């Protein structure tokens, strides 16, 4: 086999066979195919796409480039979100499905850029250990039915290398490549059922709904072709999910949802996704699964599971009853309406970047995070505010000068002045 022939085939939109794709992925992972030739092939994919058959083969080859997890648990569920702003759904959905008898075993990552990461959120809980070995992960899963740890072992080395190269060569935005990248990691985690939350909008990877739907459909097909029970849903990320953005602030809001104190879009999305997992796990019909999920929150059973899981991870489980035990910011800055105004929309990516400026996120892998930092939104799209009403509050401990963050935050709000002009 020869790399030039493979590049030329994709350049001419001729379908590669499974053997050629396996050879390409192995050759690149082992360092035999150099970056410049792999980037030429990736660019050909960006321009011409891949067939479904090629995408299935690419995903499988990337999955098989490293370990495939085999947990000593009879049935596990996993969920994946393509990333957004204020997305703390895993912390809510995991305990809900566990309370309904479905084990949620999840490995997550850290935040980078405008999106947060579940591992950072969990590490805002004093003592919580995310770097557990597999046997401890299995012990917790056996006891509570829910655990999230950071990625362990050598999962998908092909994706690690390819994603870095795609980032450096302008070849990230290709639906088959995104699909293979995400699904290879999910399939290496090897859960029995998988719900995929594909987000679209200003805070999401996919900016428009049509592309998100295409990606969702392809990911679902790839999951099913690999023998998994799999459902992909498309959800809106034109507004932050919930009111809180930032690590400890998001854990606080997740706890408040499980305490039954917070309803609205965040609660609704979590119930819907939890019900999808329960339905995939053959618990009941979708309608019944919604009731099961709602009852897991109303009864306090899901909160009990979160409390027990945090304790088994070495964390301070008392945060489930007293959220003030989470890291508290020393400083705050309120962004207020200068006139009567109607909120028309948000640029969520800008809100994510504001949160990063406040210390809640990282621009590079090694940046340190202020766990207390972030934003609490005080309005939603369509709200009418009076002059001096608070639009949002910025929080930080490490950032004492809020001026850059405040400018960025205000630029993230689209509004219309509704105050009548006064004539004299
Ligand atoms: N997230 C991933 O893991 N891979 C992509 O290609 C895009 C988003």
Coordinates of C-alpha atoms and ligand atoms in Angstrom, one line a residue:
X1 CA 0.0 0.0 0.0
X2 CA 1.1 3.5 -0.7
X3 CA 0.2 6.8 0.9
X4 CA 0.2 8.8 -2.3
X5 CA -2.4 6.4 -3.8
X6 CA -4.5 6.8 -0.7
X7 CA -4.3 10.6 -0.8
X8 CA -5.1 10.6 -4.6
X9 CA -8.1 8.3 -4.1
X10 CA -9.7 10.6 -1.5
X11 CA -8.8 13.6 -3.6
X12 CA -10.8 12.1 -6.4
X13 CA -13.6 11.0 -4.1
X14 CA -12.9 7.3 -4.7
X15 CA -13.9 5.1 -1.7
X16 CA -11.1 3.7 0.4
X17 CA -11.5 0.1 1.6
X18 CA -11.2 -1.0 5.2
X19 CA -7.7 -2.4 4.7
X20 CA -6.4 0.9 3.3
X21 CA -8.0 2.9 6.2
X22 CA -6.5 0.5 8.8
X23 CA -3.1 0.8 7.1
X24 CA -3.3 4.6 7.1
X25 CA -4.3 5.0 10.7
X26 CA -1.7 2.5 11.9
X27 CA 1.0 4.0 9.8
X28 CA 0.3 7.5 11.1
X29 CA 0.0 6.4 14.8
X30 CA 3.3 4.4 14.5
X31 CA 5.0 7.4 13.0
X32 CA 5.6 5.8 9.6
X33 CA 3.4 8.2 7.7
X34 CA 4.7 11.7 8.3
X35 CA 2.5 14.7 9.4
X36 CA 2.7 16.4 5.9
X37 CA 1.2 13.4 4.1
X38 CA -1.4 12.8 6.8
X39 CA -2.4 16.5 6.6
X40 CA -2.8 16.2 2.8
X41 CA -5.2 13.3 3.3
X42 CA -7.1 15.2 6.1
X43 CA -7.5 18.2 3.8
X44 CA -8.8 15.9 1.1
X45 CA -11.4 14.6 3.6
X46 CA -12.3 18.2 4.6
X47 CA -12.9 19.1 0.9
X48 CA -14.6 15.8 -0.3
X49 CA -15.9 14.1 2.8
X50 CA -16.0 10.4 3.4
X51 CA -18.6 7.8 2.7
X52 CA -20.5 6.2 5.7
X53 CA -18.6 3.0 5.1
X54 CA -15.3 4.9 5.2
X55 CA -16.3 6.8 8.4
X56 CA -17.3 3.5 10.1
X57 CA -13.9 2.0 9.2
X58 CA -11.9 5.1 10.2
X59 CA -13.7 5.2 13.6
X60 CA -13.0 1.5 14.2
X61 CA -9.4 1.8 13.2
X62 CA -8.9 4.8 15.6
X63 CA -10.7 3.0 18.4
X64 CA -8.4 -0.1 17.9
X65 CA -5.3 2.1 18.0
X66 CA -5.2 1.8 21.8
X67 CA -6.9 0.1 24.7
X68 CA -10.6 -0.8 24.7
X69 CA -12.1 -0.6 28.2
X70 CA -13.6 -3.8 29.6
X71 CA -15.3 -3.0 32.9
X72 CA -16.3 -5.8 35.3
X73 CA -19.9 -4.4 35.4
X74 CA -22.7 -6.2 33.5
X75 CA -24.3 -3.1 31.8
X76 CA -23.1 0.5 31.6
X77 CA -24.4 3.7 30.0
X78 CA -22.4 6.6 28.8
X79 CA -23.3 10.1 27.6
X80 CA -21.3 12.5 25.5
X81 CA -21.9 16.2 24.9
X82 CA -20.1 17.9 22.1
X83 CA -19.4 20.8 24.5
X84 CA -20.9 24.0 25.4
X85 CA -21.1 26.8 28.0
X86 CA -22.6 26.1 31.4
X87 CA -23.1 22.4 30.5
X88 CA -23.2 20.5 33.8
X89 CA -25.6 17.8 32.6
X90 CA -23.4 14.8 33.3
X91 CA -23.3 15.7 37.0
X92 CA -27.2 15.6 37.0
X93 CA -27.9 12.8 34.5
X94 CA -25.5 10.3 36.0
X95 CA -27.1 10.3 39.5
X96 CA -30.6 10.3 38.0
X97 CA -30.0 7.2 35.8
X98 CA -28.2 5.4 38.6
X99 CA -31.1 6.1 40.9
X100 CA -33.3 4.3 38.2
X101 CA -31.0 1.3 38.2
X102 CA -28.7 2.0 35.2
X103 CA -25.0 2.3 35.8
X104 CA -23.4 5.4 34.4
X105 CA -19.6 4.9 34.0
X106 CA -18.0 7.9 32.5
X107 CA -14.5 9.2 31.7
X108 CA -14.3 12.9 31.0
X109 CA -11.8 15.6 30.1
X110 CA -10.7 19.0 31.2
X111 CA -11.9 22.3 29.8
X112 CA -10.0 24.2 27.1
X113 CA -10.9 27.5 25.5
X114 CA -14.5 28.7 26.0
X115 CA -16.0 25.3 27.1
X116 CA -15.7 23.9 30.6
X117 CA -14.7 20.3 31.4
X118 CA -16.5 17.9 33.8
X119 CA -13.3 16.9 35.5
X120 CA -12.5 20.5 36.4
X121 CA -16.0 20.9 37.8
X122 CA -15.7 17.8 40.0
X123 CA -12.2 18.9 41.2
X124 CA -13.8 22.1 42.6
X125 CA -15.2 19.8 45.3
X126 CA -12.7 19.7 48.1
X127 CA -10.9 16.3 48.1
X128 CA -12.6 14.8 45.1
X129 CA -10.2 12.5 43.2
X130 CA -10.7 12.1 39.5
X131 CA -7.6 10.0 38.8
X132 CA -8.7 6.7 40.2
X133 CA -7.4 3.4 38.9
X134 CA -9.9 1.1 37.1
X135 CA -10.5 -1.2 40.1
X136 CA -11.5 1.7 42.3
X137 CA -13.7 3.1 39.5
X138 CA -15.4 -0.4 39.3
X139 CA -15.9 -0.5 43.1
X140 CA -17.6 2.9 43.1
X141 CA -19.8 1.9 40.2
X142 CA -20.8 -1.3 42.0
X143 CA -21.7 0.6 45.1
X144 CA -23.5 3.7 43.7
X145 CA -24.0 3.1 40.0
X146 CA -22.4 6.4 39.1
X147 CA -18.8 7.5 38.7
X148 CA -16.8 9.9 36.6
X149 CA -13.0 9.7 36.4
X150 CA -10.4 11.3 34.1
X151 CA -9.3 9.4 31.1
X152 CA -6.9 6.6 32.0
X153 CA -4.9 4.1 30.0
X154 CA -3.9 4.5 26.4
X155 CA -7.3 5.2 24.8
X156 CA -7.2 6.2 21.1
X157 CA -3.6 7.4 20.6
X158 CA -4.5 7.8 16.9
X159 CA -7.1 10.4 17.8
X160 CA -4.7 12.3 20.0
X161 CA -2.2 12.6 17.2
X162 CA -4.7 13.3 14.5
X163 CA -6.6 15.9 16.5
X164 CA -3.4 17.8 17.2
X165 CA -2.5 17.7 13.5
X166 CA -6.0 18.8 12.5
X167 CA -5.8 21.8 14.9
X168 CA -2.5 22.8 13.3
X169 CA -3.6 22.4 9.7
X170 CA -7.2 23.9 9.6
X171 CA -8.8 20.4 9.2
X172 CA -11.0 20.3 12.3
X173 CA -14.3 21.3 10.6
X174 CA -15.2 18.1 8.8
X175 CA -18.2 16.1 9.9
X176 CA -16.8 12.7 9.2
X177 CA -13.5 13.6 11.0
X178 CA -15.3 15.0 14.0
X179 CA -17.6 12.0 14.1
X180 CA -14.6 9.5 13.9
X181 CA -12.7 11.5 16.6
X182 CA -15.5 11.6 19.1
X183 CA -17.0 8.1 18.4
X184 CA -13.6 6.3 18.5
X185 CA -13.1 7.6 22.0
X186 CA -16.6 6.7 23.1
X187 CA -16.4 3.2 21.5
X188 CA -13.0 2.7 23.3
X189 CA -14.8 3.4 26.6
X190 CA -17.1 0.5 25.4
X191 CA -20.4 1.3 27.3
X192 CA -23.4 -0.8 26.3
X193 CA -25.6 2.2 25.6
X194 CA -24.7 5.7 24.6
X195 CA -26.6 9.0 24.4
X196 CA -24.9 11.8 22.4
X197 CA -25.9 15.4 22.9
X198 CA -24.9 17.3 19.8
X199 CA -25.1 21.0 20.5
X200 CA -25.5 23.8 18.0
X201 CA -25.4 27.6 18.3
X202 CA -23.1 30.4 19.4
X203 CA -21.5 28.4 22.2
X204 CA -21.1 25.1 20.3
X205 CA -18.7 23.5 18.0
X206 CA -21.4 23.3 15.3
X207 CA -22.7 26.8 14.7
X208 CA -25.9 25.8 12.8
X209 CA -28.6 23.3 13.5
X210 CA -28.4 21.6 10.1
X211 CA -24.7 20.6 10.5
X212 CA -25.4 19.4 14.1
X213 CA -28.2 17.2 12.8
X214 CA -25.9 15.8 10.1
X215 CA -23.2 15.0 12.7
X216 CA -25.8 13.6 15.1
X217 CA -27.2 11.2 12.5
X218 CA -23.8 10.0 11.4
X219 CA -22.6 9.5 15.0
X220 CA -25.8 7.5 15.8
X221 CA -25.2 5.3 12.7
X222 CA -21.5 4.7 13.7
X223 CA -22.5 3.8 17.2
X224 CA -25.1 1.3 16.0
X225 CA -22.8 -0.2 13.4
X226 CA -20.4 -0.9 16.2
X227 CA -23.1 -2.8 18.0
X228 CA -24.1 -0.2 20.6
X229 CA -27.5 1.0 21.6
X230 CA -27.1 4.6 20.6
X231 CA -29.2 7.7 20.4
X232 CA -28.1 11.2 19.3
X233 CA -30.1 14.3 20.1
X234 CA -29.5 17.9 18.9
X235 CA -29.8 20.6 21.6
X236 CA -29.6 24.4 21.6
X237 CA -26.4 26.2 22.8
X238 CA -27.4 29.7 21.9
X239 CA -27.9 30.4 25.6
X240 CA -25.8 29.0 28.5
X241 CA -27.3 25.8 29.9
X242 CA -28.7 27.0 33.2
X243 CA -27.7 30.2 34.9
X244 CA -24.2 29.4 36.2
X245 CA -21.0 29.2 34.3
X246 CA -17.7 28.2 36.0
X247 CA -16.6 25.2 37.9
X248 CA -17.8 25.4 41.6
X249 CA -20.8 27.6 40.4
X250 CA -21.9 24.8 38.0
X251 CA -21.5 22.1 40.7
X252 CA -23.7 24.3 42.9
X253 CA -26.4 24.6 40.2
X254 CA -26.2 20.8 39.6
X255 CA -26.8 20.1 43.3
X256 CA -29.7 22.6 43.3
X257 CA -31.3 20.8 40.4
X258 CA -31.0 17.5 42.3
X259 CA -32.4 19.2 45.4
X260 CA -35.4 20.0 43.3
X261 CA -34.8 23.7 43.7
X262 CA -34.0 24.6 40.1
X263 CA -36.4 23.9 37.2
X264 CA -36.4 25.3 33.6
X265 CA -34.3 24.4 30.5
X266 CA -31.4 22.8 32.4
X267 CA -33.8 20.5 34.4
X268 CA -35.8 19.7 31.2
X269 CA -32.7 18.8 29.1
X270 CA -31.4 16.6 31.9
X271 CA -34.7 14.7 32.3
X272 CA -35.0 14.3 28.6
X273 CA -31.4 12.9 28.2
X274 CA -31.7 10.7 31.3
X275 CA -35.0 9.3 29.9
X276 CA -33.3 8.6 26.6
X277 CA -30.6 6.5 28.5
X278 CA -33.3 4.7 30.5
X279 CA -35.2 3.9 27.3
X280 CA -32.1 2.6 25.6
X281 CA -31.4 0.4 28.7
X282 CA -34.9 -1.1 28.2
X283 CA -36.3 0.3 31.4
X284 CA -39.6 1.3 29.9
X285 CA -41.3 3.5 27.2
X286 CA -39.9 7.1 26.8
X287 CA -43.0 8.5 28.6
X288 CA -42.5 6.2 31.6
X289 CA -38.8 6.8 31.6
X290 CA -39.5 10.6 31.9
X291 CA -41.6 9.9 35.0
X292 CA -38.9 7.6 36.4
X293 CA -36.3 10.4 35.9
X294 CA -38.5 13.0 37.5
X295 CA -39.2 10.8 40.4
X296 CA -35.5 10.2 41.0
X297 CA -35.1 13.9 41.5
X298 CA -38.3 14.5 43.5
X299 CA -37.6 11.6 45.9
X300 CA -34.1 12.8 46.6
X301 CA -32.7 9.4 45.5
X302 CA -30.5 11.0 42.8
X303 CA -29.0 13.5 45.3
X304 CA -28.3 10.6 47.7
X305 CA -26.3 8.9 44.9
X306 CA -24.3 12.0 44.1
X307 CA -23.6 12.4 47.9
X308 CA -22.4 8.8 48.2
X309 CA -20.3 9.0 45.0
X310 CA -18.6 12.2 46.1
X311 CA -17.7 10.5 49.4
X312 CA -16.3 7.4 47.7
X313 CA -14.1 9.7 45.5
X314 CA -12.7 11.3 48.7
X315 CA -14.6 14.5 48.3
X316 CA -16.5 16.6 50.8
X317 CA -20.0 15.1 50.3
X318 CA -21.5 17.8 52.6
X319 CA -21.7 20.1 49.6
X320 CA -24.9 18.2 48.7
X321 CA -26.6 19.7 51.7
X322 CA -24.6 23.0 52.0
X323 CA -23.4 24.4 48.7
X324 CA -21.6 27.2 50.5
X325 CA -18.9 24.6 51.3
X326 CA -17.8 24.9 47.6
X327 CA -15.0 27.4 46.8
X328 CA -16.4 30.9 47.3
X329 CA -15.2 33.8 45.2
X330 CA -13.7 36.8 47.0
X331 CA -14.8 39.4 44.4
X332 CA -17.8 40.1 42.3
X333 CA -18.9 42.7 39.7
X334 CA -22.4 43.3 38.5
X335 CA -23.2 44.1 34.9
X336 CA -26.4 46.2 34.9
X337 CA -28.8 47.5 32.3
X338 CA -28.1 51.2 31.6
X339 CA -31.6 51.7 30.2
X340 CA -34.9 49.7 29.9
X341 CA -34.0 46.9 27.5
X342 CA -35.2 43.6 26.0
X343 CA -32.7 40.7 25.8
X344 CA -32.5 39.4 22.2
X345 CA -29.8 36.8 22.5
X346 CA -26.3 35.9 23.7
X347 CA -23.0 35.1 22.1
X348 CA -22.3 32.0 24.2
X349 CA -18.7 31.6 23.1
X350 CA -18.0 35.2 24.3
X351 CA -19.6 34.3 27.7
X352 CA -17.3 31.3 27.9
X353 CA -14.3 33.5 27.1
X354 CA -15.5 36.0 29.7
X355 CA -15.5 33.1 32.3
X356 CA -12.0 32.1 31.1
X357 CA -10.8 35.7 31.7
X358 CA -12.2 35.6 35.2
X359 CA -10.0 32.5 35.9
X360 CA -12.5 29.7 35.4
X361 CA -11.0 28.3 32.2
X362 CA -7.7 27.7 30.5
X363 CA -6.2 28.8 27.2
X364 CA -3.4 26.1 27.3
X365 CA -3.4 22.7 28.8
X366 CA -1.2 23.8 31.7
X367 CA -3.0 27.0 32.8
X368 CA -4.2 26.9 36.5
X369 CA -7.9 27.4 37.2
X370 CA -9.7 29.5 39.8
X371 CA -12.4 27.1 40.9
X372 CA -14.6 29.9 42.4
X373 CA -14.6 32.0 39.2
X374 CA -17.4 32.4 36.7
X375 CA -20.7 34.1 35.9
X376 CA -24.2 33.9 37.1
X377 CA -26.7 35.0 34.4
X378 CA -29.7 36.9 35.7
X379 CA -31.8 37.0 32.5
X380 CA -32.9 34.8 29.6
X381 CA -33.6 35.5 25.9
X382 CA -36.9 37.5 25.7
X383 CA -36.6 39.0 29.2
X384 CA -37.6 42.7 29.6
X385 CA -35.2 44.5 32.0
X386 CA -35.6 47.9 33.6
X387 CA -32.7 50.3 33.9
X388 CA -30.3 49.2 36.7
X389 CA -31.5 45.6 36.7
X390 CA -28.6 43.1 36.9
X391 CA -27.9 41.4 33.6
X392 CA -25.3 39.1 35.1
X393 CA -22.7 38.9 37.9
X394 CA -19.1 38.1 37.3
X395 CA -17.1 36.3 40.1
X396 CA -13.5 35.7 40.7
X397 CA -10.8 35.3 43.3
X398 CA -7.7 35.7 41.2
X399 CA -8.8 38.5 38.8
X400 CA -9.0 41.8 40.7
X401 CA -9.4 44.0 37.6
X402 CA -12.8 43.1 36.0
X403 CA -12.6 45.7 33.2
X404 CA -11.6 43.4 30.3
X405 CA -14.1 40.7 31.4
X406 CA -16.9 43.3 31.8
X407 CA -16.4 44.6 28.2
X408 CA -16.4 41.1 26.9
X409 CA -19.5 40.2 28.9
X410 CA -21.4 43.2 27.6
X411 CA -20.4 42.4 24.1
X412 CA -21.9 38.9 24.5
X413 CA -25.4 40.3 25.1
X414 CA -27.6 41.2 22.2
X415 CA -30.3 43.6 23.4
X416 CA -32.8 46.3 22.2
X417 CA -33.3 49.5 24.1
X418 CA -37.0 49.8 24.9
X419 CA -36.9 53.0 26.9
X420 CA -39.0 55.7 25.3
X421 CA -36.9 58.7 24.3
X422 CA -37.8 61.8 26.4
X423 CA -38.4 65.1 24.4
X424 CA -38.3 68.5 26.1
Ligands
LIG1 N1 -14.2 17.0 19.8 C1 -13.4 15.9 19.6 O1 -13.1 15.1 20.4 N2 -13.0 15.8 18.3 C2 -13.3 16.6 17.3 O2 -12.9 16.4 16.2 C3 -14.1 17.7 17.6 C4 -14.5 17.9 18.9

